[in-house]
mmCIF file of C-alpha atoms and ligand atoms in Angstrom:
data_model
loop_
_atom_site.group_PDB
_atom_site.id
_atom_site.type_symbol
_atom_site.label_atom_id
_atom_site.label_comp_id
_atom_site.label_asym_id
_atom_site.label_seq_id
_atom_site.Cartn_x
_atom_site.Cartn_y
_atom_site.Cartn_z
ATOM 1 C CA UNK J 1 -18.849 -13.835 9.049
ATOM 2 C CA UNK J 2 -18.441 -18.098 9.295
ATOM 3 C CA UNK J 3 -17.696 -19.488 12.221
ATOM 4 C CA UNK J 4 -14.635 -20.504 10.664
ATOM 5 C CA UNK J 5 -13.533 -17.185 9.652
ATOM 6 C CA UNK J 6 -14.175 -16.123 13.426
ATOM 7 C CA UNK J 7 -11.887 -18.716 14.592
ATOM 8 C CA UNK J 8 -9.158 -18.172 12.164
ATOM 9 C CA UNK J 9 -9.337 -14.369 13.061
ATOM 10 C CA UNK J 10 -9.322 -14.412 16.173
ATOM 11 C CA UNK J 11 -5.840 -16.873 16.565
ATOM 12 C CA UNK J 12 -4.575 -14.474 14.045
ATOM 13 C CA UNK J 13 -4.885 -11.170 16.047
ATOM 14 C CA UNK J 14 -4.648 -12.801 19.506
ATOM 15 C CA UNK J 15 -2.488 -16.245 19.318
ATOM 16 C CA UNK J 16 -1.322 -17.737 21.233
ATOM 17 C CA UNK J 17 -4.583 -19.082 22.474
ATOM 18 C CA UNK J 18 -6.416 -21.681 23.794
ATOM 19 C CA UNK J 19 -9.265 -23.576 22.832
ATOM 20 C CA UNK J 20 -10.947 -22.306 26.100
ATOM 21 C CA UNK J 21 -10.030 -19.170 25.211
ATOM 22 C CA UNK J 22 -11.861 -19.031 21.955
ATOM 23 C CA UNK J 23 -15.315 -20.407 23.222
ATOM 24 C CA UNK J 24 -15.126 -18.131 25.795
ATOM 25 C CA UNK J 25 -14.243 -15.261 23.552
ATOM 26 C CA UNK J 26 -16.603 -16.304 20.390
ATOM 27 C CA UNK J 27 -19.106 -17.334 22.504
ATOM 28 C CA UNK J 28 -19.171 -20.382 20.260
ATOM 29 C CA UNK J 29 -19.895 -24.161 21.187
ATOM 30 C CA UNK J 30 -17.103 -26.304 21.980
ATOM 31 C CA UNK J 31 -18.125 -29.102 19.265
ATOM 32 C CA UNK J 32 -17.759 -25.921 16.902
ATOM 33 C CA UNK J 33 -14.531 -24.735 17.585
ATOM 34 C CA UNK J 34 -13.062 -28.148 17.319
ATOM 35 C CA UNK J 35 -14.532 -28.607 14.395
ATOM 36 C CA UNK J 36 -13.272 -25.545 13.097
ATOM 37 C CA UNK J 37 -9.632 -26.003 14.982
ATOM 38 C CA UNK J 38 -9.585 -29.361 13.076
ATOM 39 C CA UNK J 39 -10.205 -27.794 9.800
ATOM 40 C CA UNK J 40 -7.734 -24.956 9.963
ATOM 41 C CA UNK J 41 -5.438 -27.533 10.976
ATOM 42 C CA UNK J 42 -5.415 -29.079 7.883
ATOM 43 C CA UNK J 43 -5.710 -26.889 5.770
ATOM 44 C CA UNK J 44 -2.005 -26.110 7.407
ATOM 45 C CA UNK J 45 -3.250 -22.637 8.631
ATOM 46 C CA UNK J 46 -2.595 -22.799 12.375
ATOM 47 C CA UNK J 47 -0.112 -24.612 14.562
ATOM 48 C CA UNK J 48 -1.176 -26.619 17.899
ATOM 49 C CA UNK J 49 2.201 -28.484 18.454
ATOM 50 C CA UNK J 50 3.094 -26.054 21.516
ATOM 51 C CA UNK J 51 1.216 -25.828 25.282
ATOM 52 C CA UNK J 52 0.297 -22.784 27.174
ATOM 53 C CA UNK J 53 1.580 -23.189 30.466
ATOM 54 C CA UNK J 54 -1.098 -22.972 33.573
ATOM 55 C CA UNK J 55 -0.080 -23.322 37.258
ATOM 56 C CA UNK J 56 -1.780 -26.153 37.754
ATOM 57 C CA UNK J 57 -3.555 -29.110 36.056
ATOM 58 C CA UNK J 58 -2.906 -30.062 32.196
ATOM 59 C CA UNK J 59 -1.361 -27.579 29.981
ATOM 60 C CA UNK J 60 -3.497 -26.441 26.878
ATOM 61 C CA UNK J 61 -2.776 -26.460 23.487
ATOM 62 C CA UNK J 62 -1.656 -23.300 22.309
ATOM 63 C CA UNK J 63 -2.879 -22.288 19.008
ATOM 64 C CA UNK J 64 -0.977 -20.209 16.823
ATOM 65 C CA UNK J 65 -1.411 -19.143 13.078
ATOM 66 C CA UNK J 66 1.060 -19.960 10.237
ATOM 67 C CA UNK J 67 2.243 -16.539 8.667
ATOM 68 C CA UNK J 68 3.772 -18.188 6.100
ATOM 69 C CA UNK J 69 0.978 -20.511 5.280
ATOM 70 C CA UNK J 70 0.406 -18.578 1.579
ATOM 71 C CA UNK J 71 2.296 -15.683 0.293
ATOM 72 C CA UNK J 72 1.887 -13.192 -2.319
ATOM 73 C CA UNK J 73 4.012 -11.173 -4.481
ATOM 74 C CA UNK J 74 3.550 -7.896 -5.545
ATOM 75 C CA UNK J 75 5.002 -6.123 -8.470
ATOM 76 C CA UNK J 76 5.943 -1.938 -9.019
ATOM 77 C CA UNK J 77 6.993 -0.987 -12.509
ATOM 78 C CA UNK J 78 7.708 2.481 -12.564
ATOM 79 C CA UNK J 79 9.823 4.578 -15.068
ATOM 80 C CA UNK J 80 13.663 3.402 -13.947
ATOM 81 C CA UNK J 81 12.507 0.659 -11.823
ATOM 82 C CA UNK J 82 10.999 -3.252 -11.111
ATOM 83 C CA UNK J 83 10.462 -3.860 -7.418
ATOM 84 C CA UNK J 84 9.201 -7.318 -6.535
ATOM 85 C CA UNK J 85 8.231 -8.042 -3.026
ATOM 86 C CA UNK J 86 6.640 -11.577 -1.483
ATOM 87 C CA UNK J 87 4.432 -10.578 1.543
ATOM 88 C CA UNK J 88 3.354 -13.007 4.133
ATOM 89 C CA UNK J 89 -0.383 -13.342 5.949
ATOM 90 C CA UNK J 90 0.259 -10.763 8.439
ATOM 91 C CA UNK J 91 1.510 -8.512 5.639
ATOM 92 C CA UNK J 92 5.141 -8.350 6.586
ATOM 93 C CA UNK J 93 8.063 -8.328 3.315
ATOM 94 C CA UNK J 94 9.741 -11.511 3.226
ATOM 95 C CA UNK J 95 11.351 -10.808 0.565
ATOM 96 C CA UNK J 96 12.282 -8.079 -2.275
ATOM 97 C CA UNK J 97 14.599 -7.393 -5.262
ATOM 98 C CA UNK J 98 14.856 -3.380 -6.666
ATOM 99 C CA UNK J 99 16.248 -3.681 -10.379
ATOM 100 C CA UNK J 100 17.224 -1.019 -11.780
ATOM 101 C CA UNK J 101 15.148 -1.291 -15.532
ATOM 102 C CA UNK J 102 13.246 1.431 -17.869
ATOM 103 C CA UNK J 103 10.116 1.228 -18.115
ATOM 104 C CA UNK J 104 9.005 -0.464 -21.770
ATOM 105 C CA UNK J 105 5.381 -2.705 -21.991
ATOM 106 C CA UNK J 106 6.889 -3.307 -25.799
ATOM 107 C CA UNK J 107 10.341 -4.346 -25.173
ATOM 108 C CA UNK J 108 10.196 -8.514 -25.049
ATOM 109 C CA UNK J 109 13.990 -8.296 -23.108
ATOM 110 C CA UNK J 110 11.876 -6.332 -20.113
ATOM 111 C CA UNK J 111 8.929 -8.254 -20.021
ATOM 112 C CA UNK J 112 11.242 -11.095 -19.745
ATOM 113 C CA UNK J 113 13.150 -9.640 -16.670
ATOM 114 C CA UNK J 114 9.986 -9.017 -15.051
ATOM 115 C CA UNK J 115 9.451 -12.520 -15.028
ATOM 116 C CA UNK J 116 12.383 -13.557 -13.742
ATOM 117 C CA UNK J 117 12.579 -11.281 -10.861
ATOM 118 C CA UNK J 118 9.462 -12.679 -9.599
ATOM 119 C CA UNK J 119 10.810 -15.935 -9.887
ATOM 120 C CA UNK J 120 14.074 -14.722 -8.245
ATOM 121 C CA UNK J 121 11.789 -13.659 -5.096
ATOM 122 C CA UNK J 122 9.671 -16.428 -5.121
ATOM 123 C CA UNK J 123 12.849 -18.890 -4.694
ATOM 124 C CA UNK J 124 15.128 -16.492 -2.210
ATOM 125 C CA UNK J 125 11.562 -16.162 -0.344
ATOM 126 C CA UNK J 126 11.121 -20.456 -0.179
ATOM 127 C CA UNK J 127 7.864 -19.876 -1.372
ATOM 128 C CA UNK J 128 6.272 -22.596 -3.015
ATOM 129 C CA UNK J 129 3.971 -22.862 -6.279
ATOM 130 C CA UNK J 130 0.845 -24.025 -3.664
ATOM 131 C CA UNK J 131 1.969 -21.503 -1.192
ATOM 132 C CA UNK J 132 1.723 -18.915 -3.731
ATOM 133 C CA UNK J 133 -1.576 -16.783 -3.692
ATOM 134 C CA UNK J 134 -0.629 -14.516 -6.718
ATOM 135 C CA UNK J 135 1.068 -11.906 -7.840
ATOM 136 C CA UNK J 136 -0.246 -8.087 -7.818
ATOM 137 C CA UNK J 137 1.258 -5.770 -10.811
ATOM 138 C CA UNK J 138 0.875 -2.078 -10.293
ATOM 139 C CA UNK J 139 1.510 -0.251 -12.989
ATOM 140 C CA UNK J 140 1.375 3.714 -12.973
ATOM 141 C CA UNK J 141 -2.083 3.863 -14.620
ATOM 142 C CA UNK J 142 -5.684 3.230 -15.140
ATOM 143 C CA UNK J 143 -7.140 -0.062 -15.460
ATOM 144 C CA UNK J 144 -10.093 -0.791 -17.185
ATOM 145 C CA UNK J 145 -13.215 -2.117 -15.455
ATOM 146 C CA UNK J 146 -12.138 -5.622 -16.314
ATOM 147 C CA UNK J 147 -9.198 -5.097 -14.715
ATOM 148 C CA UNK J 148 -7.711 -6.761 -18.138
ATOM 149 C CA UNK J 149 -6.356 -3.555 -20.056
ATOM 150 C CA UNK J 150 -4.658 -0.132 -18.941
ATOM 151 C CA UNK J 151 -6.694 2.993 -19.953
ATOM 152 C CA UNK J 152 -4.500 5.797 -19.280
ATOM 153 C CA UNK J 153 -0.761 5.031 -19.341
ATOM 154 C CA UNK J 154 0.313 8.216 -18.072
ATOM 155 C CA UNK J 155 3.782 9.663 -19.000
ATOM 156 C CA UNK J 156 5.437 6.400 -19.489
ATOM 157 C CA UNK J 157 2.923 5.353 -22.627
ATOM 158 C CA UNK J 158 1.487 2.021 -22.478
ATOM 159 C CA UNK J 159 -1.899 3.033 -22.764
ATOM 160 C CA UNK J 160 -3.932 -0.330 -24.058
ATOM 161 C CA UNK J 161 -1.485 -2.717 -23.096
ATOM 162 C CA UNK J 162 -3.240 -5.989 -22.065
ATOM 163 C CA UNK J 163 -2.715 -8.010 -18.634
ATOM 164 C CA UNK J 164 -1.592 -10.897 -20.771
ATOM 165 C CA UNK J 165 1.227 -9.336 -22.441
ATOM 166 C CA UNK J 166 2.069 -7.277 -19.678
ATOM 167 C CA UNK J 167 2.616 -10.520 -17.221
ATOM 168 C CA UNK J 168 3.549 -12.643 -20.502
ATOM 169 C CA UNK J 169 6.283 -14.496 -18.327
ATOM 170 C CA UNK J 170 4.729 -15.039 -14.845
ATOM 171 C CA UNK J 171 3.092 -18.269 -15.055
ATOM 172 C CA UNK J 172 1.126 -17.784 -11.692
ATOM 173 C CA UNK J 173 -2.571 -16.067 -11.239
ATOM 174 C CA UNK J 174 -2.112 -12.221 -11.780
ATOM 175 C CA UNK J 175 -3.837 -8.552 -11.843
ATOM 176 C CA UNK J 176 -3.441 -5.468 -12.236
ATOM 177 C CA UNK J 177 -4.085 -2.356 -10.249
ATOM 178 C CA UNK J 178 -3.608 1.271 -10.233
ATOM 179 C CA UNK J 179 -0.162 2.282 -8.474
ATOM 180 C CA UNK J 180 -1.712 4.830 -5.748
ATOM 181 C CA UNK J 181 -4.544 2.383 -5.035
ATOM 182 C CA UNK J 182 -2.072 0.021 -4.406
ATOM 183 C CA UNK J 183 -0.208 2.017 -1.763
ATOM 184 C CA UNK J 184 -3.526 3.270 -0.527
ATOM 185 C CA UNK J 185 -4.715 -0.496 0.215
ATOM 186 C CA UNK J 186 -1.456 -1.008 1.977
ATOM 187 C CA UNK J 187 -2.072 1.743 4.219
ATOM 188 C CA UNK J 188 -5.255 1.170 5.394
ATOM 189 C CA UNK J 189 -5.596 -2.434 5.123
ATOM 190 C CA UNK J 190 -6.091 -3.680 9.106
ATOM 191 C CA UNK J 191 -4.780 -0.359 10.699
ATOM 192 C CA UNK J 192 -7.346 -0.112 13.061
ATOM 193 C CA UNK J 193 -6.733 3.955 13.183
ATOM 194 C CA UNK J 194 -8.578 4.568 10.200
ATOM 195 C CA UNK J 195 -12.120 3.928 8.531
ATOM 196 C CA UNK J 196 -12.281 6.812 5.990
ATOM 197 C CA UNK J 197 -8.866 8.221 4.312
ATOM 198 C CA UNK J 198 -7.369 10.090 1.468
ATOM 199 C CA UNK J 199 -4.203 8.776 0.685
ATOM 200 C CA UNK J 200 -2.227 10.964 -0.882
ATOM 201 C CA UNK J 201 1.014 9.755 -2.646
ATOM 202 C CA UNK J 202 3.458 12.086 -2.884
ATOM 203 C CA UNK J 203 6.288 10.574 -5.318
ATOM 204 C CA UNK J 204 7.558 11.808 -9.018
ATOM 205 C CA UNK J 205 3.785 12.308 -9.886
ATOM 206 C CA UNK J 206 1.284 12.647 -7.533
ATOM 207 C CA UNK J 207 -1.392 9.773 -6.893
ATOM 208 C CA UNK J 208 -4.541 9.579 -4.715
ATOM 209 C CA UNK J 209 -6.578 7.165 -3.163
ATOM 210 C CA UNK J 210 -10.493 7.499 -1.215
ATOM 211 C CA UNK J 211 -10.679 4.861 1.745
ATOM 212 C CA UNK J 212 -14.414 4.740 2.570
ATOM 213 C CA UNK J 213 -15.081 2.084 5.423
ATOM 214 C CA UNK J 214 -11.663 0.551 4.845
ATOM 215 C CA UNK J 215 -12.725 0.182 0.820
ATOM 216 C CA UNK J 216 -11.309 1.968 -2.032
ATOM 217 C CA UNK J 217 -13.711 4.187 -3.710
ATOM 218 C CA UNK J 218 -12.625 4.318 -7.182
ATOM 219 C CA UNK J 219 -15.726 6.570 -8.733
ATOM 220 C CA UNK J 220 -17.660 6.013 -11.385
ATOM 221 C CA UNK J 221 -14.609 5.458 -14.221
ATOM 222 C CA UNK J 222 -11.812 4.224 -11.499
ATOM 223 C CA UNK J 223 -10.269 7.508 -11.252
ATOM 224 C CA UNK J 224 -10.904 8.224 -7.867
ATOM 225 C CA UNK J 225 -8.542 10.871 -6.460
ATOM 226 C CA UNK J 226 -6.230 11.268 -8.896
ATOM 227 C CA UNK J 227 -5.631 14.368 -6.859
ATOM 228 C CA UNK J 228 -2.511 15.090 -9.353
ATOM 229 C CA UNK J 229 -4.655 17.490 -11.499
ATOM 230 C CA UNK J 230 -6.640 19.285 -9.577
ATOM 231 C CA UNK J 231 -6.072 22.811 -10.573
ATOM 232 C CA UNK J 232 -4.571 24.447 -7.927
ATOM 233 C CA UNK J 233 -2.386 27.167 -10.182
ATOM 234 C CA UNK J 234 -5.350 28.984 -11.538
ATOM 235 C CA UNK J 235 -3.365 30.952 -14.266
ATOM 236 C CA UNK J 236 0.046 31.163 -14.970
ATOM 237 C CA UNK J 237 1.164 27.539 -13.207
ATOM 238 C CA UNK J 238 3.740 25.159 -15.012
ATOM 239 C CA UNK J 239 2.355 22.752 -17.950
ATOM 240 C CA UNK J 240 1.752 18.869 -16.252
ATOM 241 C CA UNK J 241 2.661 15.824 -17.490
ATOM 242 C CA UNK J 242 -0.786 15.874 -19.018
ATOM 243 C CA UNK J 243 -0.662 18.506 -21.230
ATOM 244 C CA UNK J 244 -2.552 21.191 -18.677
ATOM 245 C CA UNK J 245 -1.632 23.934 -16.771
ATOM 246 C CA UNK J 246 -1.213 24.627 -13.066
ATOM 247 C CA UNK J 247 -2.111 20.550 -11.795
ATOM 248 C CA UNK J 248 -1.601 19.931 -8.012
ATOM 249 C CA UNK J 249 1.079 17.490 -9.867
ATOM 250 C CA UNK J 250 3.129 20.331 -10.916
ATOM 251 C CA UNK J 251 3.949 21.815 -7.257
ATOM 252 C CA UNK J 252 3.932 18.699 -5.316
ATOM 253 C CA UNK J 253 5.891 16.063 -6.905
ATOM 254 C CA UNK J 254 8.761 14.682 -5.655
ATOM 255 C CA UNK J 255 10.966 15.770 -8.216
ATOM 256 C CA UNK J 256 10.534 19.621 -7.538
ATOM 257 C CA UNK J 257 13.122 18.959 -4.891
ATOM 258 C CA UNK J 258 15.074 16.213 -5.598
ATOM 259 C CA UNK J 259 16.101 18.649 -9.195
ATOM 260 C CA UNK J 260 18.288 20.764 -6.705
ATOM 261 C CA UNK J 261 20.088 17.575 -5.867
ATOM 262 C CA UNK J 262 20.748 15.352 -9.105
ATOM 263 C CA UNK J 263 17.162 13.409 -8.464
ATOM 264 C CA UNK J 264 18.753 12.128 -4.683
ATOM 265 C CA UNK J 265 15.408 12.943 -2.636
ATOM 266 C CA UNK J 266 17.924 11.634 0.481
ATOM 267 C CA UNK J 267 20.211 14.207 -0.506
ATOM 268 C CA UNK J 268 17.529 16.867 -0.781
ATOM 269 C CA UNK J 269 16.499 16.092 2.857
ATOM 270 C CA UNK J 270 20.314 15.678 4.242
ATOM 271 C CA UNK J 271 20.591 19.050 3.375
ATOM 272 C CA UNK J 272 17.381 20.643 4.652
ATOM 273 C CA UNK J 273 18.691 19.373 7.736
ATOM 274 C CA UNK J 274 21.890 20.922 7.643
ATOM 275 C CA UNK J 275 20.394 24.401 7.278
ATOM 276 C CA UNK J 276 21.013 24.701 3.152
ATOM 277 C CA UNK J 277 18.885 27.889 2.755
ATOM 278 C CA UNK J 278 17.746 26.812 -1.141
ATOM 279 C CA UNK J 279 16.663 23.599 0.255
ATOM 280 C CA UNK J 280 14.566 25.739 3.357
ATOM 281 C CA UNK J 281 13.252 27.984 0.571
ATOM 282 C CA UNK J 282 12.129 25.268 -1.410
ATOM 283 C CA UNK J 283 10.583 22.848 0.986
ATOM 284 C CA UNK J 284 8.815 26.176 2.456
ATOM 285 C CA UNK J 285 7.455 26.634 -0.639
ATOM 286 C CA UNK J 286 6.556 23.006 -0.857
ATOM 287 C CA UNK J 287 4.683 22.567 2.674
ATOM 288 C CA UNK J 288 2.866 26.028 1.159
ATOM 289 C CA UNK J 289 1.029 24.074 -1.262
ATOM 290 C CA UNK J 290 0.503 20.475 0.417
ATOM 291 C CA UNK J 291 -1.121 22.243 3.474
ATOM 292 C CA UNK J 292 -3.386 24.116 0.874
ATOM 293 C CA UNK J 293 -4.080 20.388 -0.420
ATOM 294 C CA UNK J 294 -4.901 18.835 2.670
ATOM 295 C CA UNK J 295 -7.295 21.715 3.691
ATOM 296 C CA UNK J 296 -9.557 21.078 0.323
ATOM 297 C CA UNK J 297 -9.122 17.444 1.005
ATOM 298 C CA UNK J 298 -10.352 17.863 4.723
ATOM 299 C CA UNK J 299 -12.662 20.201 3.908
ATOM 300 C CA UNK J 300 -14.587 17.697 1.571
ATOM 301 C CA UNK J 301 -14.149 14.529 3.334
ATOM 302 C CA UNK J 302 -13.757 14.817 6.746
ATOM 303 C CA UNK J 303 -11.260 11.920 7.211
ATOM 304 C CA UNK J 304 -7.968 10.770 7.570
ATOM 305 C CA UNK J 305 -5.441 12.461 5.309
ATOM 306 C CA UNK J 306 -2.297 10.005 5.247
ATOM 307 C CA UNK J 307 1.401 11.642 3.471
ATOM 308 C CA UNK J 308 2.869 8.787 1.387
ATOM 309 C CA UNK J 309 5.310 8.117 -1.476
ATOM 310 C CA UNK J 310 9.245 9.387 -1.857
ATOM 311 C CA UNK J 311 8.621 12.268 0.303
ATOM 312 C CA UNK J 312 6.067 10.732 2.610
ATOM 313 C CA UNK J 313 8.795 8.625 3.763
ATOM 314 C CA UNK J 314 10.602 12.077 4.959
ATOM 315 C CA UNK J 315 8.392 14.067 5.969
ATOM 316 C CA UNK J 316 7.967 12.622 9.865
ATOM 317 C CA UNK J 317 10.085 15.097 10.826
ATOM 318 C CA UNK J 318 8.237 18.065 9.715
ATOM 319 C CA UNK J 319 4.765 16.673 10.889
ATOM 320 C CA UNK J 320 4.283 19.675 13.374
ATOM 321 C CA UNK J 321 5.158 22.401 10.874
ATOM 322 C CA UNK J 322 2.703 21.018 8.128
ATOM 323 C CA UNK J 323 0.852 20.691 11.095
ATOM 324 C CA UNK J 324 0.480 24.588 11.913
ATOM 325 C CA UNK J 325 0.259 25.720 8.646
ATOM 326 C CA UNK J 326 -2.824 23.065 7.717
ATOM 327 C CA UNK J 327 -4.209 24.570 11.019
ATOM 328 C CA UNK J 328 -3.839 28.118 10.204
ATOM 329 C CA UNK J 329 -6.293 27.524 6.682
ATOM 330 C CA UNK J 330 -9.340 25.442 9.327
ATOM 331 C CA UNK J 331 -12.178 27.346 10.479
ATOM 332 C CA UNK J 332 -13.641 24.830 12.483
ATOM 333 C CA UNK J 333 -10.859 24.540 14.723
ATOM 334 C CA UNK J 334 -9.803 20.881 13.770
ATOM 335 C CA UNK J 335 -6.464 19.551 14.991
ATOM 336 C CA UNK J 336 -4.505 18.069 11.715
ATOM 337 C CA UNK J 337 -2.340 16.238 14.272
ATOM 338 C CA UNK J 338 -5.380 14.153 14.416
ATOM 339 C CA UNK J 339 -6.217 13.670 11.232
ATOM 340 C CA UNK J 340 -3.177 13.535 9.503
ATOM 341 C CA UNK J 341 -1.023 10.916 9.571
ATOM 342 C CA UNK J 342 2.390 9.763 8.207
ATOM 343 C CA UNK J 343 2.673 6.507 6.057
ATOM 344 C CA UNK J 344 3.226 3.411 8.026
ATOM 345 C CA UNK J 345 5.085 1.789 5.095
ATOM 346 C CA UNK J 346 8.346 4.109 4.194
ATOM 347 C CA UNK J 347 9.652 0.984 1.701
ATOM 348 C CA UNK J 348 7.792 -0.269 -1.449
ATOM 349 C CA UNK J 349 4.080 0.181 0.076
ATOM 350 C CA UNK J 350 3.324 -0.293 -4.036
ATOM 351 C CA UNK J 351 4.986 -3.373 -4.853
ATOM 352 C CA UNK J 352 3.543 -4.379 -0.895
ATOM 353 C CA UNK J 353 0.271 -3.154 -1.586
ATOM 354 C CA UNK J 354 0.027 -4.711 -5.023
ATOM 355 C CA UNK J 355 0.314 -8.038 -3.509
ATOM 356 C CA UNK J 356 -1.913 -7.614 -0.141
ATOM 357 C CA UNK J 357 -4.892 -7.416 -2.352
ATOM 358 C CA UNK J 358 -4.504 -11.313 -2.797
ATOM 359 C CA UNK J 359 -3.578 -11.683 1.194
ATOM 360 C CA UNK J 360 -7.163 -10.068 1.769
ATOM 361 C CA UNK J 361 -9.011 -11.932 -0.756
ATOM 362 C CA UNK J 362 -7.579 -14.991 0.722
ATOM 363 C CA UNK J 363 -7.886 -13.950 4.389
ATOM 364 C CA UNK J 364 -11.969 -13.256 3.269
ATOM 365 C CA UNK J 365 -12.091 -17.007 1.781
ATOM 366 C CA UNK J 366 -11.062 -18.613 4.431
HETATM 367 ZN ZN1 ZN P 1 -2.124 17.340 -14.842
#
């Protein structure tokens, strides 16, 4: 890593801080770090206008990073819905807009909409057109090596479509990238609690995502643990989205409990709590087949296993449970309390996710 990447890094995870501080820490000259301080300075990246106080002599200069120094937007199309969310350095949402809009690649009035929702963000956010990184668009599909074409459109058929036409009216740099590796970027990206992961993503389909040394391994044809069809219904199981029978999809989607209550996954959960005995069946039946999931998981990768999507964002509650029955399957006596984790994110990790990968690219540039 540059010197000036060292410097930049280590304001950013321990600012305020003083010059002192980082030669000490860095073990770096102080001609360097001046140098350095100078340049961050202006490129507008860190702030020195306040002192750190000391008991006696002159106070320091205290230098702080600028969170809001660039931004980046991320986009999640899914079937009934446009998110757009602008995410700052430290990858906190400074902004987002949830539109209600079905999902058509073809349909000029959409395309058009998507546009101006990240415009909408980008002004209620103050971000400027300099400020701006980029903006990430996941989309619920494959992407081709390029990164400039969708291979496999999934349900919602846009299979083909082209990055061009897709981000016709965003006039800003732009990609695109797989939903679930999205969310799995989000989830891993500087969480110092994991190095290898699975990500699962449990929303209305099911999405995966390898973490190996905080990367995404996407395979040899970028579909990486698309966990969604493993069989797991030998004979017998329901047909999938994709045509076959018995897919992990099929038992562990978020819809297969939000059908008992008009698609409100909320609603589902309000009335787990309140002892509705369908609901109990049903979630029982539920946690049956994720712990199975997990154990295969752990069994062949021996990492992290983190719960995301619609019902990741419920299932805190019901950690221990999961817990005991992922336990019961383990013959080497593993803990999952250790290795399984809840999503950090509960709120558009996609649409977040989508635009960290520019916050990283830019936070390795530097
Ligand atoms: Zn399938």
């Amino acid at each position: 890593m540059q010197n000036r990447q060292m410097v930049y890094r280590y304001i950013r995870e321990n600012g305020p801080v003083s010059k002192q501080d980082i030669v000490v820490a860095l073990q770096l000259s102080l001609p360097t770090v001046t140098q350095n301080l100078e340049y961050l300075k202006k490129q507008g990246l860190i702030d020195a206008s306040r002192k750190i106080k000391h008991t006696g002599g002159r106070n320091a200069t205290a230098y702080t990073y600028i969170k809001n120094a660039k931004t980046a937007i991320g986009v999640s199309l899914t079937a009934n819905h446009m998110s757009v969310v602008a995410v700052d350095l430290s990858g906190e949402v400074i902004g987002l807009v949830r539109e209600k809009a079905v999902f058509d690649l073809g349909d000029e009035t959409y395309l058009k909409k998507l546009g101006e929702t990240v415009e909408l963000v980008k002004e209620t956010a103050g971000i400027s057109t300099e400020r701006l990184l980029g903006v990430g668009i996941s989309v619920p599909g494959f992407i081709s090596d390029d990164g400039e074409e969708v291979t496999y459109g999934r349900t919602l058929g846009f299979t083909g479509r082209k990055r061009e036409e897709i981000a016709r009216y965003i006039p800003y740099r732009h990609f695109l990238v797989h939903d679930s590796y999205a969310a799995g970027c989000m989830e891993s990206w500087e969480n110092h609690r994991i190095t290898n992961a699975f990500y699962i993503s449990l929303g209305n389909s099911i999405g995966g995502t390898v973490i190996i040394q905080n990367e995404i391994y996407q395979g040899d044809s970028r579909k990486g643990g698309e966990i969604g069809h493993m069989t797991v219904v030998p004979s017998g199981g329901k047909t999938c989205y994709c045509g076959k029978k018995g897919c992990f999809d099929t038992v562990c989607r978020a819809t297969n409990l939000d059908t008992y209550t008009d698609g409100n996954l909320e609603e589902f959960f309000l009335r787990l709590k309140q002892g509705d005995k369908k609901a109990e069946k049903m979630w029982k039946e539920y946690l049956n087949h994720l712990s199975l999931a997990i154990h295969n998981i752990r069994m062949l990768f021996d990492g992290s296993i983190i719960l995301g999507g619609y019902v990741g964002a419920y299932i805190g509650d019901y950690m221990e449970l999961l817990c005991q029955k992922v336990d019961a399957r383990n013959p080497f006596g593993d803990k999952a309390e250790q290795y399984l984790l809840e999503c950090r994110y509960k709120v558009e990790a996609v649409a977040a996710g989508a635009a960290i990968f520019y916050v990283d690219r830019f936070l390795k540039s530097i």
